[in-house]
């Protein structure tokens, strides 16, 4: 029996564990939990089976009645589940608001909430979690690509025959940079949405969660990083084009030189043969 | 990486040359396959140079170092070519411009061209084909070949004319072979394998060249006299006529691409190394075998001539009948194979080892 199954056995019957995946909104799905704004074209659905942590926008959401907050043992167990001791992750983000408490990590979330508020609170958490997971994906992508970016910086200044072999890779990285920029641009209005007035429980949870995750700062950092990527790869693109133009001109010059050379050879042999015996 | 296709082609080239030289020099008999070995050999010099460069780049050898090694190798082959002319063809033939001096020069030129866009070697190869008949006309090619072999005075102008136009393997048009090999290999083995074009294009190109050459052979007689005399002279190796160049270049491309497709890219065949043992042996020692076979069949001829109190070259082309010279050639090849295969496969011997030791 797994750790979570052991914990659920000790929880009240109205506790639920949902494995959530965010898919395209056009896809057929039976258990739609939340539909994202039209611009994103996504929906959160409940899935069966194991969660694949390698696939983005998938997480587990455990909803527990708020009366369990008083049970220290349950709290400790759930805290361990959200953030296992052997994991390298930072400790889970803990958020308390009125009678709602949230243990939040990108992959596992526990919500202590009474049944009457459960659907709206869950929706708010699913929504924010998806936006944050997308932001984390962009951050990870940028971090992974950073050493490559540093390696490509000299190419932004000087592009030669040897660098010409990297043309396809540079083009690919240029494309990837703009894809990330587009993803961020699409996500930013939802990540940085203004506070709702009059505030509701779910809007407050959503706002508080985004504040605690420091969404605003992170979006700014990601944007700054992307700017560096854009500058480097734009310069690389410019160098590639300059090189190709120069090479075309160079080839043409060479062809003219070869033709002139051929004419010279003919003249030279005309002269040499006149010297022959 | 060792490509069995290259080993097979180099083996074919060396076997054809050994048979043709034994039959030609000992019996004065021209085999039907004469004139097919040298084009393949020079074409492969271009292919091998490109693959060798690719290998050095993969190993991380600096560009400057590659240039230095290339120049040393080019000069080495060029120098060996001169030594070969003096020692094997005797000093009066020092400047007969044999295939080794040509390959040495080709390596030097390819080193200059390796960084240029492929259009440039293409332009030079095409120019070489078109300019060669013109140069032959200007320099009066037949005057150097009165006795059906190359003879020139020892003057700077005639030496230069021999090197570029009228010698056995002059730069024009033979450079076309090395350049074509280099171009084909550069396109077939790009650093980014995803850019590798299909073999069909090369096959078509080879086929078109052969068709053009055959058409010129068939319809060449219809051209006006000056064109016939210098441009479309029919199937001749000395001089390498336009038809001869087109057909042999086309055949070399076709053979190389077919073998690459059906042998190198075969899912299992390249792993069955025992099947390619014979080709590997001949290919590894092609340079040595080229020199050795001349020494083996020409030196006894010169020594016998002198021993008989006559000129060294007295028995050249009339020493024996072809029914004897050809079996001798086969015996030489068999002996070469059995001796060379016994050598340590991890080590190199002969001229190849000297070149490596001296030039890197």
Short mmCIF file of C-alpha atoms in Angstrom, two decimals, chain B:
data_model
loop_
_atom_site.label_atom_id
_atom_site.label_comp_id
_atom_site.label_asym_id
_atom_site.label_seq_id
_atom_site.Cartn_x
_atom_site.Cartn_y
_atom_site.Cartn_z
CA UNK B 1 35.54 5.92 -40.13
CA UNK B 2 36.55 3.40 -42.78
CA UNK B 3 34.16 3.05 -45.69
CA UNK B 4 34.27 -0.36 -47.46
CA UNK B 5 33.11 1.35 -50.67
CA UNK B 6 36.33 3.38 -50.80
CA UNK B 7 38.43 0.28 -50.15
CA UNK B 8 36.66 -1.56 -52.97
CA UNK B 9 37.10 1.29 -55.45
CA UNK B 10 40.73 1.85 -54.53
CA UNK B 11 41.36 -1.89 -54.97
CA UNK B 12 39.71 -1.83 -58.39
CA UNK B 13 41.82 1.19 -59.36
CA UNK B 14 45.10 -0.34 -58.27
CA UNK B 15 44.36 -3.74 -59.85
CA UNK B 16 43.41 -2.08 -63.16
CA UNK B 17 46.59 -0.01 -63.09
CA UNK B 18 48.85 -2.99 -62.29
CA UNK B 19 47.34 -5.10 -65.08
CA UNK B 20 47.44 -2.22 -67.59
CA UNK B 21 51.02 -1.27 -66.73
CA UNK B 22 52.36 -4.84 -66.87
CA UNK B 23 50.64 -5.47 -70.21
CA UNK B 24 51.58 -2.04 -71.59
CA UNK B 25 55.19 -1.74 -70.43
CA UNK B 26 56.23 -5.38 -70.89
CA UNK B 27 54.22 -6.30 -73.98
CA UNK B 28 53.14 -3.03 -75.56
CA UNK B 29 49.59 -4.29 -75.32
CA UNK B 30 46.78 -1.93 -74.45
CA UNK B 31 44.17 -3.68 -72.34
CA UNK B 32 40.55 -2.65 -72.86
CA UNK B 33 40.48 -1.56 -69.21
CA UNK B 34 43.54 0.69 -69.65
CA UNK B 35 42.65 4.24 -68.82
CA UNK B 36 40.05 3.37 -66.20
CA UNK B 37 42.33 3.05 -63.16
CA UNK B 38 43.88 6.53 -63.05
CA UNK B 39 40.57 8.45 -63.21
CA UNK B 40 39.25 6.37 -60.32
CA UNK B 41 42.48 6.83 -58.38
CA UNK B 42 42.47 10.63 -58.80
CA UNK B 43 38.74 10.86 -58.06
CA UNK B 44 39.33 8.90 -54.84
CA UNK B 45 42.16 11.25 -53.88
CA UNK B 46 39.54 14.02 -53.64
CA UNK B 47 37.06 11.84 -51.73
CA UNK B 48 39.74 10.62 -49.31
CA UNK B 49 41.00 14.15 -48.69
CA UNK B 50 37.52 15.33 -47.68
CA UNK B 51 36.97 12.33 -45.37
CA UNK B 52 40.42 12.74 -43.88
CA UNK B 53 39.67 16.42 -43.14
CA UNK B 54 36.33 15.45 -41.59
CA UNK B 55 38.13 12.95 -39.35
CA UNK B 56 40.68 15.54 -38.20
CA UNK B 57 37.94 18.10 -37.49
CA UNK B 58 36.07 15.49 -35.43
CA UNK B 59 39.25 14.80 -33.47
CA UNK B 60 39.49 18.52 -32.75
CA UNK B 61 42.70 19.14 -34.70
CA UNK B 62 43.25 22.87 -35.20
CA UNK B 63 42.62 24.31 -38.63
CA UNK B 64 46.15 25.64 -38.93
CA UNK B 65 47.53 22.20 -38.11
CA UNK B 66 45.30 20.62 -40.78
CA UNK B 67 46.70 23.06 -43.33
CA UNK B 68 50.28 22.30 -42.31
CA UNK B 69 49.75 18.53 -42.50
CA UNK B 70 47.97 18.91 -45.86
CA UNK B 71 50.83 20.94 -47.31
CA UNK B 72 53.43 18.53 -45.96
CA UNK B 73 51.52 15.57 -47.40
CA UNK B 74 51.02 17.30 -50.75
CA UNK B 75 54.72 18.12 -50.99
CA UNK B 76 55.64 14.60 -49.86
CA UNK B 77 53.57 12.97 -52.60
CA UNK B 78 54.88 15.54 -55.10
CA UNK B 79 58.46 14.80 -54.03
CA UNK B 80 57.94 11.03 -54.13
CA UNK B 81 56.53 11.56 -57.62
CA UNK B 82 59.79 13.17 -58.74
CA UNK B 83 61.91 10.49 -57.02
CA UNK B 84 59.73 7.88 -58.70
CA UNK B 85 60.21 9.49 -62.13
CA UNK B 86 63.97 9.63 -61.68
CA UNK B 87 64.45 6.18 -60.16
CA UNK B 88 61.84 4.22 -62.06
CA UNK B 89 61.44 6.06 -65.35
CA UNK B 90 65.10 7.11 -65.36
CA UNK B 91 66.40 10.70 -65.11
CA UNK B 92 65.46 11.81 -68.63
CA UNK B 93 61.81 11.39 -67.59
CA UNK B 94 62.09 13.52 -64.45
CA UNK B 95 59.48 15.94 -65.74
CA UNK B 96 57.05 13.53 -67.36
CA UNK B 97 54.37 14.57 -64.81
CA UNK B 98 53.10 11.21 -63.66
CA UNK B 99 50.06 10.63 -61.45
CA UNK B 100 51.95 11.13 -58.15
CA UNK B 101 53.12 14.64 -58.94
CA UNK B 102 49.57 15.37 -60.01
CA UNK B 103 48.03 14.00 -56.77
CA UNK B 104 50.56 15.98 -54.72
CA UNK B 105 49.52 19.16 -56.52
CA UNK B 106 45.84 18.27 -56.12
CA UNK B 107 46.24 17.92 -52.33
CA UNK B 108 47.84 21.37 -52.19
CA UNK B 109 45.00 22.88 -54.22
CA UNK B 110 42.29 21.09 -52.22
CA UNK B 111 43.82 22.46 -49.03
CA UNK B 112 43.37 25.97 -50.43
CA UNK B 113 39.81 25.27 -51.49
CA UNK B 114 38.51 23.39 -48.46
CA UNK B 115 37.12 26.53 -46.78
CA UNK B 116 35.59 27.96 -49.93
CA UNK B 117 31.94 27.48 -50.83
CA UNK B 118 31.45 24.37 -52.96
CA UNK B 119 30.53 26.56 -55.92
CA UNK B 120 34.20 27.49 -56.30
CA UNK B 121 35.63 23.97 -56.78
CA UNK B 122 32.65 23.33 -59.07
CA UNK B 123 33.54 26.41 -61.12
CA UNK B 124 37.21 25.37 -61.28
CA UNK B 125 36.30 21.80 -62.30
CA UNK B 126 34.04 23.07 -65.09
CA UNK B 127 36.59 25.64 -66.22
CA UNK B 128 39.23 22.91 -66.29
CA UNK B 129 37.11 20.77 -68.63
CA UNK B 130 36.45 23.67 -71.01
CA UNK B 131 39.89 25.24 -70.96
CA UNK B 132 41.90 22.02 -71.47
CA UNK B 133 41.18 21.58 -75.19
CA UNK B 134 41.92 25.28 -75.74
CA UNK B 135 45.26 24.95 -73.97
CA UNK B 136 46.09 21.80 -75.91
CA UNK B 137 45.39 23.68 -79.12
CA UNK B 138 47.53 26.64 -78.07
CA UNK B 139 50.46 24.51 -76.91
CA UNK B 140 50.30 22.11 -79.86
CA UNK B 141 49.77 18.99 -77.79
CA UNK B 142 50.59 16.46 -80.56
CA UNK B 143 54.09 17.92 -80.85
CA UNK B 144 54.88 16.54 -77.38
CA UNK B 145 53.54 13.08 -78.19
CA UNK B 146 55.19 12.25 -81.51
CA UNK B 147 56.27 8.73 -80.48
CA UNK B 148 53.10 8.06 -78.48
CA UNK B 149 54.80 9.00 -75.23
CA UNK B 150 55.47 12.39 -73.67
CA UNK B 151 58.72 14.07 -74.62
CA UNK B 152 59.70 17.64 -73.84
CA UNK B 153 62.83 19.73 -73.74
CA UNK B 154 64.30 20.66 -70.41
CA UNK B 155 63.33 24.32 -70.61
CA UNK B 156 61.20 26.20 -68.11
CA UNK B 157 58.45 26.87 -70.62
CA UNK B 158 58.18 23.22 -71.69
CA UNK B 159 58.36 21.97 -68.13
CA UNK B 160 55.49 24.29 -67.20
CA UNK B 161 53.51 23.36 -70.29
CA UNK B 162 54.04 19.69 -69.44
CA UNK B 163 52.90 20.21 -65.85
CA UNK B 164 49.76 22.08 -66.77
CA UNK B 165 48.74 20.76 -70.20
CA UNK B 166 50.75 18.19 -72.07
CA UNK B 167 52.34 15.80 -69.53
CA UNK B 168 50.98 12.34 -68.66
CA UNK B 169 48.73 13.68 -65.92
CA UNK B 170 48.64 17.46 -66.36
CA UNK B 171 46.66 19.73 -64.07
CA UNK B 172 44.26 20.44 -66.95
CA UNK B 173 41.95 18.52 -67.12
CA UNK B 174 42.95 15.97 -64.46
CA UNK B 175 42.24 18.35 -61.59
CA UNK B 176 38.56 17.84 -62.49
CA UNK B 177 38.72 14.32 -61.02
CA UNK B 178 40.14 15.34 -57.64
CA UNK B 179 37.79 18.30 -57.41
CA UNK B 180 34.77 16.18 -58.31
CA UNK B 181 35.73 13.60 -55.67
CA UNK B 182 36.13 16.38 -53.12
CA UNK B 183 32.79 17.98 -54.05
CA UNK B 184 30.87 14.68 -54.02
CA UNK B 185 32.36 13.67 -50.65
CA UNK B 186 31.66 17.13 -49.17
CA UNK B 187 28.02 16.80 -50.16
CA UNK B 188 27.64 13.14 -49.23
CA UNK B 189 29.35 13.38 -45.85
CA UNK B 190 28.29 16.75 -44.39
CA UNK B 191 28.99 17.38 -40.73
CA UNK B 192 25.29 17.62 -40.08
CA UNK B 193 24.00 14.24 -41.26
CA UNK B 194 20.45 15.60 -41.46
CA UNK B 195 21.64 17.71 -44.42
CA UNK B 196 22.86 14.62 -46.28
CA UNK B 197 21.21 14.56 -49.71
CA UNK B 198 19.77 11.40 -51.19
CA UNK B 199 22.11 9.26 -53.24
CA UNK B 200 19.67 9.47 -56.17
CA UNK B 201 20.81 13.00 -57.07
CA UNK B 202 24.42 11.87 -57.41
CA UNK B 203 23.42 8.80 -59.41
CA UNK B 204 21.43 10.99 -61.78
CA UNK B 205 24.31 13.44 -62.10
CA UNK B 206 26.77 10.62 -62.82
CA UNK B 207 24.34 9.19 -65.35
CA UNK B 208 23.93 12.56 -67.08
CA UNK B 209 27.71 12.97 -67.37
CA UNK B 210 28.04 9.49 -68.89
CA UNK B 211 25.20 10.22 -71.34
CA UNK B 212 26.84 13.53 -72.36
CA UNK B 213 30.17 11.76 -72.87
CA UNK B 214 28.63 8.94 -74.89
CA UNK B 215 26.63 11.44 -77.00
CA UNK B 216 29.83 13.35 -77.77
CA UNK B 217 31.54 10.09 -78.69
CA UNK B 218 28.70 9.21 -81.05
CA UNK B 219 28.03 12.63 -82.54
CA UNK B 220 31.52 14.17 -82.17
CA UNK B 221 32.35 13.44 -85.79
CA UNK B 222 29.65 15.84 -86.94
CA UNK B 223 31.40 18.84 -85.44
CA UNK B 224 33.58 21.10 -87.54
CA UNK B 225 37.27 20.24 -87.92
CA UNK B 226 38.87 22.51 -85.28
CA UNK B 227 36.38 21.29 -82.67
CA UNK B 228 37.01 17.68 -83.64
CA UNK B 229 40.75 18.14 -83.56
CA UNK B 230 40.98 19.58 -80.05
CA UNK B 231 37.63 19.39 -78.24
CA UNK B 232 36.01 16.13 -79.25
CA UNK B 233 38.88 13.84 -80.04
CA UNK B 234 37.09 10.61 -79.21
CA UNK B 235 38.02 8.18 -76.43
CA UNK B 236 41.63 9.07 -75.61
CA UNK B 237 43.42 9.09 -72.27
CA UNK B 238 46.50 10.94 -73.59
CA UNK B 239 45.22 13.60 -73.98
CA UNK B 240 42.26 13.15 -71.66
CA UNK B 241 39.56 14.12 -74.13
CA UNK B 242 36.34 15.81 -73.08
CA UNK B 243 34.40 12.58 -73.76
CA UNK B 244 36.88 10.56 -71.73
CA UNK B 245 36.70 12.98 -68.80
CA UNK B 246 32.90 13.12 -68.79
CA UNK B 247 32.44 9.35 -69.00
CA UNK B 248 35.11 8.47 -66.44
CA UNK B 249 34.03 11.17 -63.96
CA UNK B 250 30.41 10.07 -64.36
CA UNK B 251 31.36 6.42 -63.87
CA UNK B 252 33.43 7.21 -60.78
CA UNK B 253 30.51 9.12 -59.22
CA UNK B 254 28.07 6.38 -60.15
CA UNK B 255 30.25 3.57 -58.79
CA UNK B 256 31.07 5.41 -55.59
CA UNK B 257 27.43 6.28 -54.88
CA UNK B 258 26.15 2.81 -55.68
CA UNK B 259 28.73 1.17 -53.45
CA UNK B 260 28.11 3.68 -50.68
CA UNK B 261 24.38 3.02 -50.86
CA UNK B 262 24.52 -0.77 -51.07
CA UNK B 263 27.65 -1.53 -49.04
CA UNK B 264 28.41 1.28 -46.56
CA UNK B 265 24.78 1.91 -45.70
CA UNK B 266 23.83 -1.77 -45.66
CA UNK B 267 22.55 -2.64 -42.17
CA UNK B 268 24.82 -5.70 -41.72
CA UNK B 269 27.38 -5.84 -44.52
CA UNK B 270 29.96 -3.36 -43.12
CA UNK B 271 30.15 -5.41 -39.90
CA UNK B 272 31.20 -8.53 -41.83
CA UNK B 273 34.81 -7.41 -41.96
CA UNK B 274 36.18 -10.71 -43.33
CA UNK B 275 34.33 -10.03 -46.61
CA UNK B 276 36.31 -6.85 -47.13
CA UNK B 277 39.71 -8.17 -46.02
CA UNK B 278 41.18 -8.23 -49.53
CA UNK B 279 39.92 -4.72 -50.34
CA UNK B 280 41.20 -3.34 -47.06
CA UNK B 281 44.69 -4.75 -47.67
CA UNK B 282 44.96 -3.33 -51.19
CA UNK B 283 43.39 -0.03 -50.17
CA UNK B 284 45.67 0.52 -47.15
CA UNK B 285 48.78 -0.05 -49.22
CA UNK B 286 47.64 1.40 -52.57
CA UNK B 287 50.42 4.00 -52.60
CA UNK B 288 53.10 1.40 -51.82
CA UNK B 289 51.71 -1.07 -54.36
CA UNK B 290 51.63 1.66 -56.99
CA UNK B 291 55.34 2.32 -56.52
CA UNK B 292 56.30 -1.31 -56.01
CA UNK B 293 54.64 -2.67 -59.13
CA UNK B 294 56.57 -0.21 -61.29
CA UNK B 295 59.85 -1.16 -59.64
CA UNK B 296 59.10 -4.87 -59.94
CA UNK B 297 58.36 -4.85 -63.64
CA UNK B 298 60.47 -1.93 -64.93
CA UNK B 299 63.77 -2.31 -63.12
CA UNK B 300 64.39 -5.87 -64.41
CA UNK B 301 63.63 -4.51 -67.87
CA UNK B 302 66.18 -1.70 -67.57
CA UNK B 303 68.79 -3.99 -65.98
CA UNK B 304 68.31 -6.62 -68.68
CA UNK B 305 68.66 -3.99 -71.41
CA UNK B 306 71.91 -2.68 -69.93
CA UNK B 307 73.19 -6.23 -69.34
CA UNK B 308 72.65 -6.94 -73.02
CA UNK B 309 74.82 -3.93 -73.83
CA UNK B 310 71.92 -1.94 -75.15
CA UNK B 311 69.91 1.05 -74.01
CA UNK B 312 68.07 0.54 -70.76
CA UNK B 313 64.74 1.09 -72.48
CA UNK B 314 65.51 -1.27 -75.38
CA UNK B 315 63.03 -3.92 -74.26
CA UNK B 316 60.31 -1.54 -73.11
CA UNK B 317 56.95 -2.68 -74.53
CA UNK B 318 58.53 -5.64 -76.30
CA UNK B 319 60.01 -7.81 -73.55
CA UNK B 320 57.43 -10.56 -73.66
CA UNK B 321 53.99 -11.48 -74.93
CA UNK B 322 50.87 -10.42 -73.12
CA UNK B 323 50.15 -14.07 -72.27
CA UNK B 324 53.20 -13.89 -69.97
CA UNK B 325 53.00 -10.31 -68.71
CA UNK B 326 49.40 -10.60 -67.55
CA UNK B 327 49.97 -13.74 -65.44
CA UNK B 328 53.00 -11.97 -63.99
CA UNK B 329 50.76 -9.06 -63.01
CA UNK B 330 48.33 -11.46 -61.37
CA UNK B 331 51.20 -13.18 -59.57
CA UNK B 332 52.47 -9.82 -58.34
CA UNK B 333 49.02 -8.92 -56.99
CA UNK B 334 48.64 -12.30 -55.29
CA UNK B 335 52.07 -12.02 -53.67
CA UNK B 336 51.30 -8.47 -52.55
CA UNK B 337 48.09 -9.63 -50.95
CA UNK B 338 49.60 -12.58 -49.11
CA UNK B 339 52.57 -10.58 -47.85
CA UNK B 340 50.61 -7.47 -46.85
CA UNK B 341 47.83 -9.34 -45.08
CA UNK B 342 50.43 -10.93 -42.80
CA UNK B 343 51.51 -7.51 -41.56
CA UNK B 344 50.19 -6.24 -38.25
CA UNK B 345 46.81 -4.62 -39.07
CA UNK B 346 47.31 -2.15 -36.22
CA UNK B 347 50.50 -0.79 -37.77
CA UNK B 348 51.24 0.83 -41.09
CA UNK B 349 54.14 0.03 -43.31
CA UNK B 350 55.56 1.21 -46.60
CA UNK B 351 55.09 4.61 -48.14
CA UNK B 352 51.91 5.26 -46.18
CA UNK B 353 53.82 4.90 -42.90
CA UNK B 354 56.60 7.19 -44.12
CA UNK B 355 54.09 9.81 -45.10
CA UNK B 356 52.43 9.59 -41.71
CA UNK B 357 55.73 9.72 -39.85
CA UNK B 358 57.02 12.67 -41.82
CA UNK B 359 53.88 14.69 -42.37
CA UNK B 360 51.58 13.80 -39.48
#
